[in-house]
Coordinates of C-alpha atoms in Angstrom, one line a residue:
Chain A
M26 CA 104.6 104.5 70.7
Q27 CA 103.0 101.2 69.8
V28 CA 105.6 99.3 71.8
L29 CA 104.9 101.4 74.9
D30 CA 101.2 101.1 74.4
D31 CA 101.1 97.3 74.7
L32 CA 104.2 97.0 76.9
W33 CA 102.5 95.1 79.7
I34 CA 100.7 92.8 77.3
R35 CA 104.0 92.0 75.5
I36 CA 105.6 91.2 78.9
A37 CA 102.6 88.9 79.7
V38 CA 102.8 87.1 76.3
W39 CA 106.6 86.7 76.7
F40 CA 106.2 85.3 80.2
R41 CA 103.5 82.9 79.0
G42 CA 105.8 81.7 76.2
L43 CA 108.6 81.2 78.8
L44 CA 106.2 79.1 81.0
E45 CA 104.9 77.1 78.0
S46 CA 108.4 75.9 77.3
F47 CA 108.5 73.7 80.4
L48 CA 105.0 73.5 81.8
P49 CA 101.8 71.6 80.7
P50 CA 99.0 73.9 79.4
W51 CA 96.8 73.7 82.5
A52 CA 99.7 74.7 84.7
V53 CA 100.5 77.7 82.5
Q54 CA 96.9 78.9 82.7
L55 CA 96.8 78.4 86.5
T56 CA 100.1 80.2 86.9
M57 CA 99.0 83.1 84.7
D58 CA 95.7 83.4 86.6
V59 CA 97.3 83.3 90.0
L60 CA 99.9 85.9 88.9
G61 CA 97.1 88.1 87.6
I62 CA 95.2 88.0 90.9
L63 CA 98.4 88.7 92.8
L64 CA 99.2 91.6 90.6
L65 CA 95.8 93.1 91.2
I66 CA 96.2 92.7 94.9
V67 CA 99.6 94.2 94.9
L68 CA 98.2 97.1 92.8
G69 CA 95.7 97.6 95.6
I70 CA 98.4 97.9 98.2
V71 CA 100.6 100.2 96.1
V72 CA 97.5 102.3 95.5
V73 CA 97.0 102.6 99.3
L74 CA 100.6 103.6 99.9
A75 CA 100.7 106.1 97.1
F76 CA 97.3 107.8 97.7
T77 CA 97.6 108.1 101.5
Y78 CA 100.8 110.0 101.0
M79 CA 99.3 112.0 98.1
E80 CA 96.2 112.8 100.2
R81 CA 98.2 114.1 103.2
K82 CA 100.4 116.2 100.9
V83 CA 97.5 117.6 98.9
I84 CA 95.5 118.5 102.0
A85 CA 98.6 120.1 103.5
R86 CA 99.2 122.2 100.5
V87 CA 95.6 123.3 100.3
G88 CA 95.9 124.4 103.9
D89 CA 99.2 126.2 103.2
R90 CA 101.2 123.7 105.1
I91 CA 104.1 121.5 104.1
G92 CA 102.8 118.1 105.0
P93 CA 104.9 115.0 106.0
N94 CA 108.6 115.6 105.2
R95 CA 110.6 113.8 107.8
A96 CA 110.2 110.1 106.8
G97 CA 112.5 109.8 103.7
P98 CA 113.1 112.5 101.1
F99 CA 109.9 114.7 101.0
G100 CA 108.3 112.3 103.4
I101 CA 107.7 109.7 100.6
F102 CA 108.1 106.8 103.1
Q103 CA 105.4 108.2 105.4
A104 CA 102.9 105.5 104.5
I105 CA 105.5 102.8 105.1
A106 CA 106.2 104.3 108.6
D107 CA 102.4 104.2 109.2
A108 CA 102.3 100.6 108.1
I109 CA 105.1 99.5 110.4
K110 CA 103.5 101.3 113.3
M111 CA 100.1 99.7 112.6
L112 CA 101.5 96.2 112.2
T113 CA 103.3 96.4 115.6
K114 CA 100.5 98.0 117.5
E115 CA 98.8 96.1 120.3
D116 CA 95.7 94.3 119.2
V117 CA 92.8 95.1 121.5
T118 CA 89.5 93.1 121.5
P119 CA 86.9 94.6 123.9
T120 CA 85.8 92.2 126.6
N121 CA 82.1 92.3 125.7
A122 CA 82.6 92.2 121.9
D123 CA 81.2 89.5 119.7
R124 CA 84.6 88.0 119.2
W125 CA 84.2 86.2 115.9
L126 CA 82.2 88.9 114.1
F127 CA 84.7 91.4 115.5
L128 CA 87.6 89.5 113.9
A129 CA 85.8 88.7 110.7
A130 CA 84.7 92.3 109.8
P131 CA 88.1 93.7 108.8
I132 CA 88.9 90.6 106.7
V133 CA 85.6 90.6 104.9
V134 CA 85.7 94.3 104.1
I135 CA 88.9 93.9 102.0
I136 CA 87.5 91.1 99.8
P137 CA 84.9 92.9 97.7
A138 CA 87.2 95.9 97.4
V139 CA 89.9 93.7 95.7
L140 CA 87.3 91.7 93.7
L141 CA 86.1 94.9 92.0
Y142 CA 89.5 95.4 90.4
A143 CA 88.8 92.4 88.2
V144 CA 86.5 94.3 85.9
L145 CA 88.5 97.6 85.8
P146 CA 90.0 98.1 82.3
L147 CA 93.5 99.5 83.1
G148 CA 94.5 99.9 79.5
R149 CA 93.8 98.6 76.0
G150 CA 93.4 94.8 76.5
M151 CA 94.4 95.1 80.2
V152 CA 91.4 93.8 82.1
G153 CA 91.1 91.0 84.7
V154 CA 87.9 89.6 83.2
D155 CA 85.8 91.2 80.5
L156 CA 82.5 90.4 82.2
N157 CA 79.4 91.1 80.1
I158 CA 77.5 92.2 83.2
A159 CA 80.5 94.1 84.7
V160 CA 78.3 97.1 85.8
V161 CA 75.9 94.8 87.7
F162 CA 78.9 93.2 89.3
V163 CA 80.3 96.6 90.4
V164 CA 76.9 97.5 92.0
A165 CA 76.6 94.1 93.7
M166 CA 80.1 94.1 95.1
G167 CA 79.7 97.7 96.2
G168 CA 76.9 96.5 98.4
I169 CA 78.9 94.1 100.5
P170 CA 81.0 96.7 102.5
I171 CA 77.7 97.9 103.9
L172 CA 77.2 94.5 105.6
T173 CA 80.8 94.5 107.0
M174 CA 80.4 98.0 108.4
L175 CA 77.2 96.9 110.2
M176 CA 79.1 93.7 111.4
A177 CA 82.0 95.9 112.8
G178 CA 79.6 98.3 114.4
W179 CA 77.5 95.6 116.0
A180 CA 80.3 93.3 117.1
S181 CA 82.2 96.1 118.8
N182 CA 79.5 96.4 121.5
N183 CA 80.0 100.2 121.5
K184 CA 77.1 102.6 121.1
Y185 CA 79.1 105.1 119.0
A186 CA 80.2 102.3 116.7
L187 CA 76.7 101.1 116.3
L188 CA 75.4 104.6 115.6
G189 CA 78.1 105.1 113.0
A190 CA 77.2 101.8 111.4
F191 CA 73.5 102.7 111.2
R192 CA 74.4 106.0 109.7
T193 CA 76.6 104.3 107.1
V194 CA 73.9 101.9 106.2
A195 CA 71.3 104.7 105.7
Q196 CA 73.8 106.7 103.7
L197 CA 75.1 104.0 101.4
I198 CA 71.6 102.5 100.7
S199 CA 70.3 106.0 99.9
Y200 CA 73.1 106.9 97.5
E201 CA 73.1 103.5 95.8
V202 CA 69.8 104.6 94.1
P203 CA 71.1 107.7 92.2
M204 CA 74.3 105.8 91.5
V205 CA 72.5 102.9 89.8
V206 CA 70.3 105.3 87.8
A207 CA 73.4 107.2 86.6
L208 CA 75.0 103.9 85.7
L209 CA 71.9 102.9 83.8
T210 CA 72.1 106.1 81.8
V211 CA 75.6 105.2 80.6
V212 CA 74.6 101.6 79.9
L213 CA 71.7 102.9 77.8
L214 CA 74.0 105.1 75.7
A215 CA 76.7 102.5 75.3
G216 CA 74.3 99.6 74.7
T217 CA 76.4 97.3 76.8
M218 CA 77.2 96.4 80.4
S219 CA 80.7 95.4 79.8
T220 CA 83.3 97.9 81.1
V221 CA 85.5 97.4 78.0
G222 CA 82.4 97.8 75.8
I223 CA 81.6 101.1 77.6
V224 CA 85.1 102.4 77.0
E225 CA 85.0 101.5 73.4
A226 CA 81.6 103.2 73.0
Q227 CA 83.3 106.5 74.0
A228 CA 85.7 106.5 71.0
S229 CA 84.3 109.8 69.7
F230 CA 82.8 111.5 72.8
P231 CA 83.4 110.8 76.5
F232 CA 80.1 110.4 78.3
A233 CA 80.9 113.2 80.6
L234 CA 80.2 115.5 77.6
V235 CA 77.2 113.6 76.5
T236 CA 75.4 113.5 79.9
P237 CA 77.0 115.9 82.3
V238 CA 74.1 115.3 84.7
A239 CA 74.8 111.6 85.1
F240 CA 78.5 112.5 85.6
V241 CA 77.8 114.9 88.4
V242 CA 75.3 112.6 90.0
Y243 CA 77.7 109.6 89.8
M244 CA 80.6 111.7 91.2
L245 CA 78.5 112.9 94.2
A246 CA 77.1 109.4 94.8
G247 CA 80.6 108.0 94.5
L248 CA 81.9 110.5 97.2
A249 CA 79.1 109.3 99.4
E250 CA 79.8 105.6 98.7
L251 CA 83.4 106.2 99.7
N252 CA 82.3 108.0 102.9
R253 CA 84.5 110.9 102.0
T254 CA 84.0 114.5 103.0
P255 CA 81.4 116.2 102.7
F256 CA 79.6 112.8 103.3
D257 CA 81.9 111.4 106.0
L258 CA 79.0 111.3 108.5
L259 CA 80.0 107.8 109.8
E260 CA 83.3 109.0 111.3
A261 CA 82.2 112.5 112.4
D262 CA 84.6 113.0 115.3
S263 CA 82.6 115.7 116.9
E264 CA 79.4 113.6 117.0
I265 CA 80.2 109.9 117.2
V266 CA 84.0 109.8 118.0
A267 CA 85.2 107.6 115.1
G268 CA 82.3 105.7 113.7
Y269 CA 82.1 101.9 113.2
F270 CA 85.9 101.2 113.6
I271 CA 86.2 103.0 116.9
E272 CA 87.2 99.8 118.8
Y273 CA 89.6 98.5 116.3
S274 CA 93.3 99.0 116.9
G275 CA 96.5 98.2 115.0
M276 CA 96.2 96.1 111.9
K277 CA 92.5 95.6 112.1
F278 CA 92.0 99.3 111.9
A279 CA 94.6 99.4 109.1
M280 CA 92.4 96.9 107.1
F281 CA 89.5 99.3 107.1
F282 CA 91.9 102.1 106.1
L283 CA 93.2 99.9 103.3
A284 CA 89.7 99.0 102.0
E285 CA 88.8 102.7 102.0
Y286 CA 91.7 103.7 99.7
I287 CA 91.3 100.6 97.5
N288 CA 87.7 101.7 97.0
L289 CA 88.8 105.2 96.3
F290 CA 90.9 104.0 93.4
M291 CA 88.0 101.8 92.3
V292 CA 85.4 104.6 92.2
A293 CA 87.8 107.0 90.5
G294 CA 88.6 104.2 88.0
M295 CA 84.8 103.6 87.4
I296 CA 84.3 107.4 86.9
T297 CA 87.2 107.3 84.4
T298 CA 85.8 104.2 82.6
L299 CA 82.2 105.3 82.5
F300 CA 82.5 109.0 81.8
L301 CA 86.0 110.0 80.8
A302 CA 86.6 107.5 78.0
G303 CA 88.8 105.2 80.1
W304 CA 92.1 104.5 78.4
Q305 CA 91.2 106.1 75.1
W306 CA 92.6 109.4 73.9
P307 CA 95.6 109.8 71.6
I308 CA 99.4 110.1 71.8
L309 CA 100.1 108.7 75.2
P310 CA 100.0 104.9 76.0
S311 CA 96.6 103.7 77.0
W312 CA 97.5 102.6 80.5
L313 CA 99.2 106.0 81.2
W314 CA 96.0 107.9 80.1
F315 CA 94.0 105.7 82.4
L316 CA 96.4 106.5 85.3
I317 CA 96.4 110.2 84.6
K318 CA 92.6 110.4 84.5
V319 CA 92.3 108.4 87.7
V320 CA 94.8 110.6 89.5
L321 CA 93.0 113.7 88.3
V322 CA 89.7 112.4 89.6
I323 CA 91.2 111.5 92.9
F324 CA 92.9 114.9 93.1
L325 CA 89.4 116.5 92.6
M326 CA 88.0 114.3 95.4
M327 CA 90.9 115.4 97.7
W328 CA 90.3 119.0 96.8
I329 CA 86.6 118.6 97.7
R330 CA 87.7 117.1 101.0
A331 CA 90.0 119.9 101.8
T332 CA 87.4 122.5 100.9
F333 CA 84.0 121.6 102.2
P334 CA 82.6 120.9 105.8
R335 CA 80.5 117.9 106.3
F336 CA 76.7 117.7 106.0
R337 CA 74.2 117.1 108.8
I338 CA 72.6 113.6 108.6
D339 CA 69.1 114.9 107.6
Q340 CA 70.6 117.2 105.0
M341 CA 72.6 114.3 103.5
L342 CA 69.7 111.9 103.2
G343 CA 67.4 114.8 102.0
F344 CA 70.0 115.6 99.3
A345 CA 70.0 112.0 98.1
W346 CA 66.2 111.5 98.0
K347 CA 64.9 114.9 97.1
A348 CA 67.7 116.1 94.8
L349 CA 69.8 113.4 93.3
V350 CA 67.2 110.7 92.8
P351 CA 64.6 112.9 90.9
L352 CA 67.4 114.5 88.9
S353 CA 68.9 111.3 87.8
L354 CA 65.5 109.8 87.0
I355 CA 64.6 112.8 84.8
N356 CA 68.0 112.6 83.1
L357 CA 67.5 108.9 82.4
F358 CA 64.1 109.6 80.9
L359 CA 65.6 112.4 78.8
V360 CA 68.5 110.4 77.6
A361 CA 66.2 107.4 76.7
L362 CA 63.9 109.7 74.7
V363 CA 66.7 111.5 72.8
A364 CA 68.6 108.2 72.2
K365 CA 65.5 106.7 70.7
V366 CA 64.6 109.6 68.4
L367 CA 68.1 110.7 67.1
E368 CA 70.8 108.7 65.4
P369 CA 74.2 108.6 67.2
G370 CA 76.5 111.4 66.1
W371 CA 77.3 115.1 66.5
V372 CA 73.6 116.1 66.5
R373 CA 72.6 113.7 69.3
T374 CA 75.6 114.6 71.4
G375 CA 74.9 118.3 71.0
V376 CA 71.2 117.9 71.9
L377 CA 72.0 115.8 74.9
F378 CA 74.7 118.1 76.1
V379 CA 72.6 121.2 75.8
S380 CA 69.5 119.6 77.3
N381 CA 71.6 118.2 80.2
L382 CA 73.1 121.6 81.0
A383 CA 69.6 123.1 81.0
L384 CA 68.5 120.3 83.3
L385 CA 71.4 121.0 85.6
A386 CA 70.7 124.7 85.6
G387 CA 67.0 124.1 86.3
A388 CA 67.8 121.7 89.2
I389 CA 70.2 124.2 90.8
A390 CA 67.6 127.0 90.4
I391 CA 64.9 125.0 92.0
M392 CA 67.2 124.0 94.9
A393 CA 68.2 127.6 95.5
Q394 CA 64.6 128.6 95.5
V395 CA 63.7 125.9 98.0
A396 CA 66.6 126.9 100.2
R397 CA 65.5 130.6 100.1
K398 CA 61.9 129.7 101.0
R399 CA 63.1 127.6 103.9
E400 CA 65.3 130.4 105.2
E401 CA 62.4 132.9 105.0
R402 CA 60.1 130.5 106.8
A403 CA 62.8 130.0 109.6
R404 CA 63.2 133.8 109.9
A405 CA 59.5 134.3 110.2
A406 CA 59.2 131.6 112.8
G407 CA 62.0 133.2 114.8
E408 CA 60.4 136.6 114.6
A409 CA 57.1 135.2 115.7
A410 CA 58.8 133.5 118.7
I411 CA 60.5 136.8 119.8
K412 CA 57.1 138.6 119.4
R413 CA 55.4 136.0 121.6
Y414 CA 58.1 136.3 124.2
Y415 CA 58.3 140.1 124.4
G416 CA 54.7 140.8 123.6
S417 CA 55.6 143.3 120.9
E418 CA 58.0 144.0 118.0
V419 CA 61.6 144.1 118.9
R420 CA 63.1 147.6 118.5
Chain B
M22 CA 116.3 105.8 129.6
F23 CA 119.1 106.1 127.0
E24 CA 120.9 102.8 127.7
D25 CA 122.6 102.2 124.4
D26 CA 125.9 103.7 125.6
A27 CA 126.2 101.0 128.3
I28 CA 125.9 97.9 126.1
P29 CA 129.2 95.8 125.9
V30 CA 130.6 95.2 122.5
E31 CA 130.2 91.4 122.4
K32 CA 126.5 91.9 123.2
I33 CA 126.1 94.1 120.2
D34 CA 127.8 91.5 118.0
R35 CA 125.2 88.9 119.0
N36 CA 122.4 91.4 118.2
I37 CA 123.3 92.7 114.8
F38 CA 120.1 91.3 113.3
L39 CA 118.0 92.6 116.1
T40 CA 119.5 96.1 115.9
T41 CA 118.3 96.3 112.3
V42 CA 114.8 95.1 113.4
D43 CA 115.0 97.7 116.2
W44 CA 115.9 100.4 113.7
I45 CA 113.0 99.7 111.4
Y46 CA 110.6 99.2 114.4
N47 CA 111.6 102.5 116.0
W48 CA 111.7 104.4 112.7
G49 CA 108.2 103.4 111.9
R50 CA 106.8 104.3 115.3
Q51 CA 108.8 107.5 115.4
Y52 CA 107.3 109.0 112.2
S53 CA 103.8 107.7 112.7
M54 CA 102.9 108.9 116.2
W55 CA 99.3 109.8 116.2
P56 CA 98.1 111.9 119.2
A57 CA 94.8 111.3 120.9
M58 CA 92.4 114.2 120.2
F59 CA 91.6 115.9 123.5
G60 CA 92.5 119.1 125.2
L61 CA 91.7 120.3 128.7
A62 CA 92.5 124.0 128.9
C63 CA 94.4 126.9 127.2
C64 CA 97.4 124.6 126.4
A65 CA 95.0 122.8 124.0
I66 CA 94.9 126.0 122.0
E67 CA 98.6 126.0 121.6
M68 CA 98.4 122.3 120.6
I69 CA 95.9 123.3 117.9
G70 CA 98.3 126.1 117.0
A71 CA 101.0 123.5 116.5
S72 CA 99.0 121.8 113.7
T73 CA 98.3 125.1 111.8
A74 CA 100.2 126.4 108.8
R75 CA 102.8 128.3 110.7
Y76 CA 104.1 125.3 112.8
D77 CA 102.6 122.3 110.9
I78 CA 102.8 119.2 113.1
A79 CA 102.1 117.2 109.9
R80 CA 105.9 117.4 109.1
F81 CA 106.4 114.7 111.7
G82 CA 103.5 112.6 110.3
M83 CA 101.5 113.6 113.4
E84 CA 98.5 115.4 111.9
F85 CA 96.1 112.5 112.5
Y86 CA 94.6 113.6 115.9
R87 CA 92.6 110.4 116.5
A88 CA 89.3 110.8 118.3
S89 CA 89.3 107.2 119.3
P90 CA 92.0 106.3 121.9
R91 CA 92.3 102.9 120.3
H92 CA 94.1 104.5 117.3
A93 CA 96.3 106.8 119.2
D94 CA 100.0 106.4 120.2
L95 CA 100.6 109.6 122.1
M96 CA 98.6 111.3 124.8
I97 CA 99.3 115.0 125.0
V98 CA 97.8 116.1 128.4
A99 CA 97.3 119.7 127.4
G100 CA 96.0 121.7 130.3
T101 CA 94.6 121.6 133.9
V102 CA 93.5 118.2 135.1
T103 CA 90.7 118.7 137.6
H104 CA 89.7 116.0 139.9
K105 CA 86.4 115.8 138.0
M106 CA 88.3 115.2 134.7
A107 CA 91.1 112.9 136.1
P108 CA 89.1 109.6 135.8
Q109 CA 88.4 110.4 132.1
V110 CA 92.1 111.1 131.5
K111 CA 93.1 107.9 133.2
R112 CA 90.4 106.1 131.2
I113 CA 91.7 107.4 127.8
W114 CA 95.2 106.3 128.8
D115 CA 94.0 102.8 129.8
Q116 CA 92.1 102.5 126.5
M117 CA 95.1 103.3 124.4
P118 CA 96.9 100.2 123.0
E119 CA 100.7 99.7 123.6
P120 CA 103.1 101.2 122.6
K121 CA 101.9 104.4 124.1
Y122 CA 103.5 107.6 125.3
C123 CA 102.4 110.4 127.5
L124 CA 103.5 114.1 127.2
A125 CA 102.5 116.5 130.0
M126 CA 102.1 119.9 128.4
G127 CA 102.2 123.1 130.5
S128 CA 102.6 123.8 134.2
C129 CA 99.1 122.6 135.2
A130 CA 99.6 119.1 133.7
I131 CA 103.1 119.0 135.3
S132 CA 102.3 120.1 138.8
G133 CA 98.9 121.7 139.0
G134 CA 100.5 125.1 138.1
I135 CA 98.9 128.1 139.8
F136 CA 95.9 126.1 140.8
K137 CA 97.0 124.8 144.2
S138 CA 93.4 124.0 145.2
Y139 CA 91.2 121.2 146.3
A140 CA 89.7 120.9 142.8
V141 CA 92.9 120.3 140.8
L142 CA 95.1 117.3 140.4
Q143 CA 98.7 118.4 141.4
G144 CA 100.3 117.0 138.2
V145 CA 99.0 114.3 135.8
D146 CA 101.9 112.0 136.8
E147 CA 99.9 111.1 139.9
I148 CA 97.5 109.0 137.7
V149 CA 99.5 108.2 134.5
P150 CA 103.2 107.6 133.8
V151 CA 104.5 110.7 132.0
D152 CA 107.4 110.4 129.6
V153 CA 108.2 114.0 128.8
Y154 CA 107.3 117.2 130.6
V155 CA 107.0 120.4 128.5
P156 CA 107.0 123.4 130.9
G157 CA 105.4 126.8 130.1
C158 CA 102.2 128.5 130.8
P159 CA 101.2 127.7 128.1
P160 CA 104.2 126.4 126.2
R161 CA 104.6 127.7 122.6
P162 CA 104.2 125.2 119.7
E163 CA 108.0 125.2 119.4
A164 CA 108.3 124.0 123.0
L165 CA 105.8 121.3 122.2
F166 CA 107.8 120.2 119.2
D167 CA 110.9 120.1 121.4
G168 CA 109.0 117.7 123.7
I169 CA 107.8 115.6 120.8
R170 CA 111.4 115.3 119.6
K171 CA 112.4 114.2 123.0
I172 CA 109.8 111.4 122.7
H173 CA 111.2 110.6 119.3
Q174 CA 114.7 110.2 120.9
M175 CA 113.2 108.0 123.5
V176 CA 111.6 105.8 120.9
R177 CA 114.8 105.5 119.0
A178 CA 116.7 104.4 122.1
Q179 CA 114.3 101.5 122.8
S180 CA 114.9 97.9 121.8
I181 CA 112.4 95.3 120.9
K182 CA 114.1 93.0 123.4
T183 CA 113.6 95.2 126.5
V184 CA 110.4 97.1 125.8
R185 CA 107.8 96.5 128.5
W186 CA 104.9 95.5 126.2
Y187 CA 106.3 92.2 124.8
G188 CA 107.9 90.5 127.9
K189 CA 105.8 88.3 130.2
E190 CA 107.2 90.0 133.3
K191 CA 107.2 93.7 133.8
K192 CA 110.4 95.3 132.4
E193 CA 111.2 98.9 132.3
A194 CA 111.6 100.5 128.8

C-alpha cells in the first residue's frame, strides 16, 4: 500500500536521480520544473477529454438515453472526434470585430485555468507549489476569466455576445462574494491559507461536516463561477443565442470549451481540498482518494445540470445578494465565535455541526416564507387587476 | 459524389499517407456533426423527437444542437420555407463555417410540398446547396437518421485533396 501511495513521488525521485547522473544541478531543476508544468497542462487536456465524455454519458443516462456510442467502443473516442472536427473547422473572424482582442481572448482564457492547477494538492506530497497564500491565489486567478469573457463579448461586435458578457460579469462578481466568505470560514478553521495545510487540518473531521453551510454556499457559488446549469445565464440559447462566444468558430470556440472543463476540475478539486479532506482517508492511495472525491463532486454537478432548469437573471442575482451573502456572513460570524470559545475537538465539531444545520434550516424556512408572501402578493395583484377590468368579482 | 471506385491503383499508391489523413479527418467530422438549432414547421417536432430517449440522436454524437451557426456543421432545414423566412435560412447557411452540410427534411423543404402558393419557396435548394433530401410529411426520426447516415457516407467518401474548402479555385466535393 505504501508503495502505491507514493508511486508518483518515487517515479519523480527516480527520474531526478537519472538526470543527476549526467546533467548539472541547475539543468536538473529546470528539466523537472518544465516537466511538472507540462504534466499539469497534459492533465488539464486529459481532464477535458474524460469529462466531456462523462458529461454526455451521464446526462444521457439521466434522460433515459444511451448517449454517444458510435465513435469507438461505448463511444469513448467521442471527445477525440470532437477535437478533430474543431481543429479542422473554418476559422471565422467577423468583419467588424476588434481583430486583436478577438484573437487574444481565447488564448488568455486558458492561462489562469491552467495556472490554478499549481496549488491543487493531487495527493500526499503531490502539489505544484505549496503556496502559503494559495487561497488568495485561487480567488485572484478566478477573477481573470471575467476579463476575458468581457474581452470576447466586446471584440465580437455582436449584441448578443456583449449582453452575454455583461451578464457573466454581473454573475461572477456577485458570486465571488459568498465564495470568498465561505473560503474565509475554512481558512479560519484551518488557521492557514495553504491548500496543503488546509488538507492536513482535516485529519480528524472534513470541513463539510464542521460547517455544512460553508460547503453548500461554496458549492452553489462554484456552480455559478463555472457558469453551469442552473446558473448558465450567459449562454441561455433561448434568450441570447450562445453568449459571449457566439462569434467564435473552430479551435477558438474549443479553447473556451477547454477552459470551462479545466475550471470544472479545478472547482471540484477545490471543494474536495477545502471541505472533503482532500487526499486524506484510509486504505486507498492518497491520489486515488483525491480522484474519487473529485469525480463524485463532478458527478453531483452533472446531476444538478441534468435536473434543474435555469434561473432568470434577477432571480440569480437576488439569490446571491439576498440569500447567499447574508447566510455566509452569519456563518462566518458563528464559526469565528465558536472557534474562539471552544477548544478544537469533538465538542467543537458537534456544536458547529448542529448550529450550522440549524442555520441552514432557518435560512430555508425564511426563504420559503418570503416566497410564499411574494406569491400571495402576486395573486392579490392579479385579482385586483381582474376586478378593475370587469368591475366586479369574477364568478 | 462517391468517386473512390474510380481512382486508378498507382494514384492510390502515391496517396497512402493522405488516405490515412483522410480517414482520420473524415472520422472526426463524421462523429461530431453538430446541427444548427432551428426548426421551421412540423418537421421540427420530428427532429426534436429524434433527440429524445426513444431515438436518441446523441448516439451519433449529434446532441449538441448549437444555437449559434458559427458552431454548427449541419443545417437541417426542417419544414416549410416561406419567402418571409428564406432570407434568414440563407443567412444562417452563410454564417456557418466550412465544412458544412445541408439536409432538406420533409416535402416542404424539398419542393414546397402541398403549399404551391405565392408565399412558399418551392424547395430550399433554390437558395442553398442541399446534400441529402429526406422525403416524408413529416418524415419519422428513423427516416431522418437514414438521411444523416447518407451524409456520414458522403463525408467518408471525401478527400482532403479535393474538398471545395481548401483549394484556391472552386472544386466540387
